[in-house]
Each structure stands twice: as C-alpha cells, then as structure tokens.
Amino acid sequence: MFTPRLAMLSVLVLVLSAITFTEGLRMASGPKKCCFTFADRQIPRGRVVGYTKTSQQCSNPAILFKTQAGRQVCARSSDRWVKDYINFLDSKKSGEQTPLL
C-alpha cells in the first residue's frame, strides 16, 4: 500500500518539475523589452542617439529610442515622426561607415 503512494508522489513531483522547467525556458526565450505606454509628444531629434525595434512577440509593435541621457523612450512605429527619425538615424549610421577616399 505504501509503495503505490510513493510511486504516485514521485510521478507527481516529476511532472511538476518538468512543467516548471519548460515554463522557465519559455520565459527565458521571451522578449526582453515590450512597450505598453508610448511617448505623448515627439522627442527632440537631437537627443536621440539610437533605436531598436521591439520583438515581434510583443503585443504592441514599437520603436525604442535611446536618448543621449541613456533613457529609453517607447514610440509607436506607425507615427510619421518615428519613421522620419529611423530614416535619419539609419542614414547617419551608414554615413559613418562609409570610408573616406
């Protein structure tokens, strides 16, 4: 009588451990940063030094701008000013990589 209980308890512990392990792996591979609130106003372009796109796993597509002060500001990727800033930063970046002749 004692052995079946112990076997059932062992199986239960094993199943719970497997569930916990797989959930931990799923969370580790999830997005690092998602945006849920967005900048109300356009931020000054001179303060923006870079950007990244949020993961496709995030519920809201967004752009994460990095400022000179090191702050990260979420902006809607559909806003016109956001698209302009991305084009500006990309052209600035490609201009820096062009070797001088």
Short mmCIF file of N, CA and C in Angstrom, two decimals:
data_model
loop_
_atom_site.label_atom_id
_atom_site.label_comp_id
_atom_site.label_asym_id
_atom_site.label_seq_id
_atom_site.Cartn_x
_atom_site.Cartn_y
_atom_site.Cartn_z
N MET A 1 0.82 -1.19 0.00
CA MET A 1 0.00 0.00 0.00
C MET A 1 0.87 1.26 0.00
N PHE A 2 1.97 1.22 0.74
CA PHE A 2 2.85 2.39 0.84
C PHE A 2 3.59 2.63 -0.47
N THR A 3 3.99 1.61 -1.16
CA THR A 3 4.76 1.73 -2.39
C THR A 3 3.98 2.42 -3.52
N PRO A 4 2.72 2.09 -3.77
CA PRO A 4 1.98 2.80 -4.82
C PRO A 4 1.82 4.30 -4.51
N ARG A 5 1.65 4.63 -3.25
CA ARG A 5 1.55 6.05 -2.87
C ARG A 5 2.86 6.77 -3.16
N LEU A 6 3.95 6.14 -2.80
CA LEU A 6 5.26 6.73 -3.03
C LEU A 6 5.54 6.87 -4.53
N ALA A 7 5.15 5.87 -5.29
CA ALA A 7 5.34 5.92 -6.74
C ALA A 7 4.49 7.04 -7.34
N MET A 8 3.25 7.18 -6.89
CA MET A 8 2.37 8.23 -7.39
C MET A 8 2.91 9.61 -7.02
N LEU A 9 3.42 9.76 -5.82
CA LEU A 9 4.00 11.02 -5.38
C LEU A 9 5.25 11.35 -6.21
N SER A 10 6.06 10.35 -6.49
CA SER A 10 7.26 10.56 -7.30
C SER A 10 6.90 11.01 -8.71
N VAL A 11 5.88 10.40 -9.30
CA VAL A 11 5.43 10.79 -10.64
C VAL A 11 4.90 12.22 -10.62
N LEU A 12 4.15 12.58 -9.60
CA LEU A 12 3.60 13.93 -9.48
C LEU A 12 4.72 14.96 -9.37
N VAL A 13 5.72 14.68 -8.55
CA VAL A 13 6.86 15.60 -8.40
C VAL A 13 7.61 15.72 -9.72
N LEU A 14 7.79 14.62 -10.42
CA LEU A 14 8.48 14.63 -11.71
C LEU A 14 7.72 15.47 -12.74
N VAL A 15 6.41 15.31 -12.80
CA VAL A 15 5.59 16.07 -13.76
C VAL A 15 5.64 17.56 -13.42
N LEU A 16 5.49 17.91 -12.16
CA LEU A 16 5.54 19.32 -11.76
C LEU A 16 6.92 19.93 -12.04
N SER A 17 7.96 19.16 -11.84
CA SER A 17 9.31 19.65 -12.14
C SER A 17 9.48 19.90 -13.64
N ALA A 18 8.96 19.01 -14.45
CA ALA A 18 9.06 19.17 -15.91
C ALA A 18 8.29 20.40 -16.37
N ILE A 19 7.11 20.62 -15.82
CA ILE A 19 6.31 21.79 -16.18
C ILE A 19 7.04 23.07 -15.78
N THR A 20 7.57 23.10 -14.58
CA THR A 20 8.30 24.28 -14.11
C THR A 20 9.52 24.56 -14.99
N PHE A 21 10.24 23.52 -15.36
CA PHE A 21 11.43 23.68 -16.20
C PHE A 21 11.07 24.22 -17.58
N THR A 22 10.04 23.66 -18.21
CA THR A 22 9.67 24.12 -19.56
C THR A 22 9.12 25.54 -19.53
N GLU A 23 8.39 25.91 -18.51
CA GLU A 23 7.89 27.28 -18.39
C GLU A 23 9.05 28.25 -18.20
N GLY A 24 10.05 27.85 -17.45
CA GLY A 24 11.23 28.68 -17.26
C GLY A 24 11.97 28.91 -18.55
N LEU A 25 12.09 27.87 -19.37
CA LEU A 25 12.74 28.02 -20.67
C LEU A 25 11.94 28.94 -21.58
N ARG A 26 10.63 28.81 -21.54
CA ARG A 26 9.79 29.65 -22.39
C ARG A 26 9.92 31.11 -22.00
N MET A 27 9.99 31.40 -20.71
CA MET A 27 10.13 32.78 -20.25
C MET A 27 11.52 33.32 -20.59
N ALA A 28 12.53 32.48 -20.56
CA ALA A 28 13.89 32.94 -20.85
C ALA A 28 14.05 33.32 -22.32
N SER A 29 13.28 32.69 -23.19
CA SER A 29 13.41 33.00 -24.61
C SER A 29 12.42 34.06 -25.06
N GLY A 30 11.65 34.61 -24.15
CA GLY A 30 10.67 35.64 -24.49
C GLY A 30 11.34 36.98 -24.76
N PRO A 31 10.53 37.96 -25.15
CA PRO A 31 11.10 39.28 -25.46
C PRO A 31 11.69 39.94 -24.22
N LYS A 32 12.76 40.70 -24.43
CA LYS A 32 13.42 41.37 -23.32
C LYS A 32 12.72 42.67 -22.95
N LYS A 33 12.18 43.37 -23.94
CA LYS A 33 11.56 44.66 -23.68
C LYS A 33 10.36 44.84 -24.61
N CYS A 34 9.20 45.09 -24.02
CA CYS A 34 8.00 45.42 -24.77
C CYS A 34 7.49 46.78 -24.29
N CYS A 35 6.77 47.47 -25.15
CA CYS A 35 6.23 48.79 -24.81
C CYS A 35 4.73 48.69 -24.57
N PHE A 36 4.28 49.31 -23.48
CA PHE A 36 2.86 49.35 -23.17
C PHE A 36 2.35 50.78 -23.07
N THR A 37 3.27 51.72 -22.88
CA THR A 37 2.94 53.14 -22.93
C THR A 37 3.88 53.80 -23.92
N PHE A 38 3.40 54.86 -24.55
CA PHE A 38 4.17 55.49 -25.63
C PHE A 38 4.33 56.97 -25.38
N ALA A 39 5.36 57.55 -26.00
CA ALA A 39 5.61 58.99 -25.89
C ALA A 39 4.39 59.74 -26.40
N ASP A 40 3.93 60.70 -25.59
CA ASP A 40 2.77 61.51 -25.98
C ASP A 40 3.14 62.52 -27.06
N ARG A 41 4.37 63.00 -26.98
CA ARG A 41 4.84 64.03 -27.91
C ARG A 41 6.13 63.58 -28.57
N GLN A 42 6.43 64.24 -29.67
CA GLN A 42 7.67 63.98 -30.38
C GLN A 42 8.84 64.43 -29.51
N ILE A 43 9.85 63.58 -29.39
CA ILE A 43 11.03 63.96 -28.62
C ILE A 43 12.01 64.68 -29.55
N PRO A 44 12.80 65.61 -29.03
CA PRO A 44 13.74 66.34 -29.89
C PRO A 44 14.72 65.38 -30.58
N ARG A 45 14.85 65.51 -31.88
CA ARG A 45 15.68 64.60 -32.66
C ARG A 45 17.14 64.65 -32.23
N GLY A 46 17.61 65.80 -31.80
CA GLY A 46 19.00 65.93 -31.38
C GLY A 46 19.34 65.12 -30.14
N ARG A 47 18.34 64.74 -29.38
CA ARG A 47 18.59 63.95 -28.16
C ARG A 47 18.61 62.45 -28.42
N VAL A 48 18.16 62.05 -29.60
CA VAL A 48 18.07 60.62 -29.92
C VAL A 48 19.40 60.15 -30.52
N VAL A 49 19.94 59.08 -29.94
CA VAL A 49 21.23 58.56 -30.41
C VAL A 49 21.11 57.17 -31.05
N GLY A 50 19.99 56.53 -30.88
CA GLY A 50 19.82 55.20 -31.46
C GLY A 50 18.42 54.67 -31.25
N TYR A 51 18.16 53.51 -31.82
CA TYR A 51 16.85 52.90 -31.65
C TYR A 51 16.94 51.39 -31.83
N THR A 52 15.94 50.70 -31.33
CA THR A 52 15.75 49.28 -31.59
C THR A 52 14.26 49.04 -31.78
N LYS A 53 13.95 48.00 -32.51
CA LYS A 53 12.56 47.60 -32.68
C LYS A 53 12.24 46.58 -31.60
N THR A 54 11.04 46.65 -31.06
CA THR A 54 10.65 45.65 -30.07
C THR A 54 10.42 44.31 -30.77
N SER A 55 10.45 43.26 -30.01
CA SER A 55 10.29 41.91 -30.54
C SER A 55 8.90 41.73 -31.16
N GLN A 56 8.83 40.85 -32.14
CA GLN A 56 7.54 40.52 -32.73
C GLN A 56 6.65 39.77 -31.75
N GLN A 57 7.23 39.28 -30.67
CA GLN A 57 6.46 38.59 -29.64
C GLN A 57 5.69 39.57 -28.76
N CYS A 58 6.04 40.85 -28.82
CA CYS A 58 5.34 41.87 -28.04
C CYS A 58 3.97 42.14 -28.66
N SER A 59 3.01 42.48 -27.82
CA SER A 59 1.65 42.72 -28.31
C SER A 59 1.53 44.03 -29.08
N ASN A 60 2.38 45.01 -28.79
CA ASN A 60 2.34 46.31 -29.47
C ASN A 60 3.63 46.52 -30.25
N PRO A 61 3.56 46.62 -31.58
CA PRO A 61 4.78 46.93 -32.33
C PRO A 61 5.25 48.34 -31.96
N ALA A 62 6.52 48.49 -31.67
CA ALA A 62 7.02 49.79 -31.22
C ALA A 62 8.50 49.94 -31.55
N ILE A 63 8.93 51.20 -31.44
CA ILE A 63 10.34 51.55 -31.57
C ILE A 63 10.80 52.06 -30.22
N LEU A 64 11.95 51.61 -29.80
CA LEU A 64 12.52 52.02 -28.52
C LEU A 64 13.72 52.92 -28.82
N PHE A 65 13.52 54.23 -28.62
CA PHE A 65 14.58 55.20 -28.88
C PHE A 65 15.47 55.32 -27.65
N LYS A 66 16.78 55.46 -27.87
CA LYS A 66 17.72 55.70 -26.79
C LYS A 66 18.17 57.15 -26.90
N THR A 67 18.12 57.86 -25.76
CA THR A 67 18.50 59.28 -25.76
C THR A 67 19.94 59.44 -25.30
N GLN A 68 20.46 60.66 -25.46
CA GLN A 68 21.82 60.98 -25.01
C GLN A 68 21.98 60.72 -23.52
N ALA A 69 20.90 60.93 -22.76
CA ALA A 69 20.94 60.73 -21.32
C ALA A 69 20.85 59.25 -20.93
N GLY A 70 20.70 58.37 -21.92
CA GLY A 70 20.62 56.94 -21.63
C GLY A 70 19.21 56.44 -21.37
N ARG A 71 18.23 57.32 -21.47
CA ARG A 71 16.84 56.90 -21.28
C ARG A 71 16.35 56.14 -22.50
N GLN A 72 15.36 55.30 -22.28
CA GLN A 72 14.71 54.60 -23.38
C GLN A 72 13.28 55.08 -23.46
N VAL A 73 12.86 55.47 -24.66
CA VAL A 73 11.53 56.04 -24.86
C VAL A 73 10.80 55.20 -25.90
N CYS A 74 9.62 54.72 -25.55
CA CYS A 74 8.81 53.94 -26.47
C CYS A 74 8.01 54.87 -27.37
N ALA A 75 7.97 54.53 -28.66
CA ALA A 75 7.20 55.32 -29.62
C ALA A 75 6.48 54.36 -30.57
N ARG A 76 5.33 54.80 -31.04
CA ARG A 76 4.56 53.99 -31.98
C ARG A 76 5.28 53.95 -33.34
N SER A 77 5.48 52.76 -33.83
CA SER A 77 6.20 52.61 -35.11
C SER A 77 5.40 53.17 -36.28
N SER A 78 4.12 53.40 -36.10
CA SER A 78 3.28 53.92 -37.18
C SER A 78 3.30 55.45 -37.26
N ASP A 79 3.81 56.13 -36.23
CA ASP A 79 3.83 57.60 -36.24
C ASP A 79 4.82 58.11 -37.29
N ARG A 80 4.43 59.16 -38.00
CA ARG A 80 5.27 59.72 -39.07
C ARG A 80 6.63 60.17 -38.54
N TRP A 81 6.65 60.87 -37.39
CA TRP A 81 7.92 61.37 -36.86
C TRP A 81 8.86 60.23 -36.50
N VAL A 82 8.29 59.11 -36.07
CA VAL A 82 9.11 57.95 -35.71
C VAL A 82 9.80 57.40 -36.97
N LYS A 83 9.05 57.30 -38.05
CA LYS A 83 9.62 56.83 -39.32
C LYS A 83 10.71 57.78 -39.80
N ASP A 84 10.48 59.09 -39.65
CA ASP A 84 11.48 60.08 -40.05
C ASP A 84 12.76 59.93 -39.22
N TYR A 85 12.62 59.72 -37.90
CA TYR A 85 13.78 59.55 -37.03
C TYR A 85 14.57 58.30 -37.41
N ILE A 86 13.86 57.22 -37.72
CA ILE A 86 14.53 55.98 -38.10
C ILE A 86 15.33 56.19 -39.38
N ASN A 87 14.72 56.85 -40.36
CA ASN A 87 15.44 57.14 -41.61
C ASN A 87 16.67 58.01 -41.35
N PHE A 88 16.50 59.01 -40.49
CA PHE A 88 17.61 59.90 -40.14
C PHE A 88 18.75 59.11 -39.48
N LEU A 89 18.41 58.29 -38.49
CA LEU A 89 19.43 57.52 -37.77
C LEU A 89 20.10 56.50 -38.68
N ASP A 90 19.33 55.86 -39.55
CA ASP A 90 19.91 54.89 -40.48
C ASP A 90 20.86 55.56 -41.47
N SER A 91 20.47 56.73 -41.97
CA SER A 91 21.35 57.42 -42.92
C SER A 91 22.60 57.94 -42.22
N LYS A 92 22.45 58.38 -40.98
CA LYS A 92 23.60 58.84 -40.20
C LYS A 92 24.57 57.68 -39.95
N LYS A 93 24.00 56.53 -39.63
CA LYS A 93 24.81 55.35 -39.36
C LYS A 93 25.54 54.89 -40.62
N SER A 94 24.85 54.86 -41.74
CA SER A 94 25.50 54.42 -42.98
C SER A 94 26.54 55.44 -43.44
N GLY A 95 26.32 56.71 -43.13
CA GLY A 95 27.29 57.75 -43.47
C GLY A 95 28.57 57.59 -42.69
N GLU A 96 28.47 57.15 -41.44
CA GLU A 96 29.66 56.96 -40.61
C GLU A 96 30.48 55.76 -41.07
N GLN A 97 29.82 54.79 -41.67
CA GLN A 97 30.52 53.57 -42.06
C GLN A 97 31.18 53.70 -43.43
N THR A 98 30.87 54.74 -44.17
CA THR A 98 31.46 54.93 -45.49
C THR A 98 32.91 55.38 -45.33
N PRO A 99 33.87 54.66 -45.91
CA PRO A 99 35.28 55.07 -45.77
C PRO A 99 35.56 56.34 -46.57
N LEU A 100 36.46 57.15 -46.06
CA LEU A 100 36.86 58.37 -46.76
C LEU A 100 37.88 58.02 -47.83
N LEU A 101 37.74 58.63 -49.00
CA LEU A 101 38.68 58.35 -50.10
C LEU A 101 39.76 59.38 -50.19
#
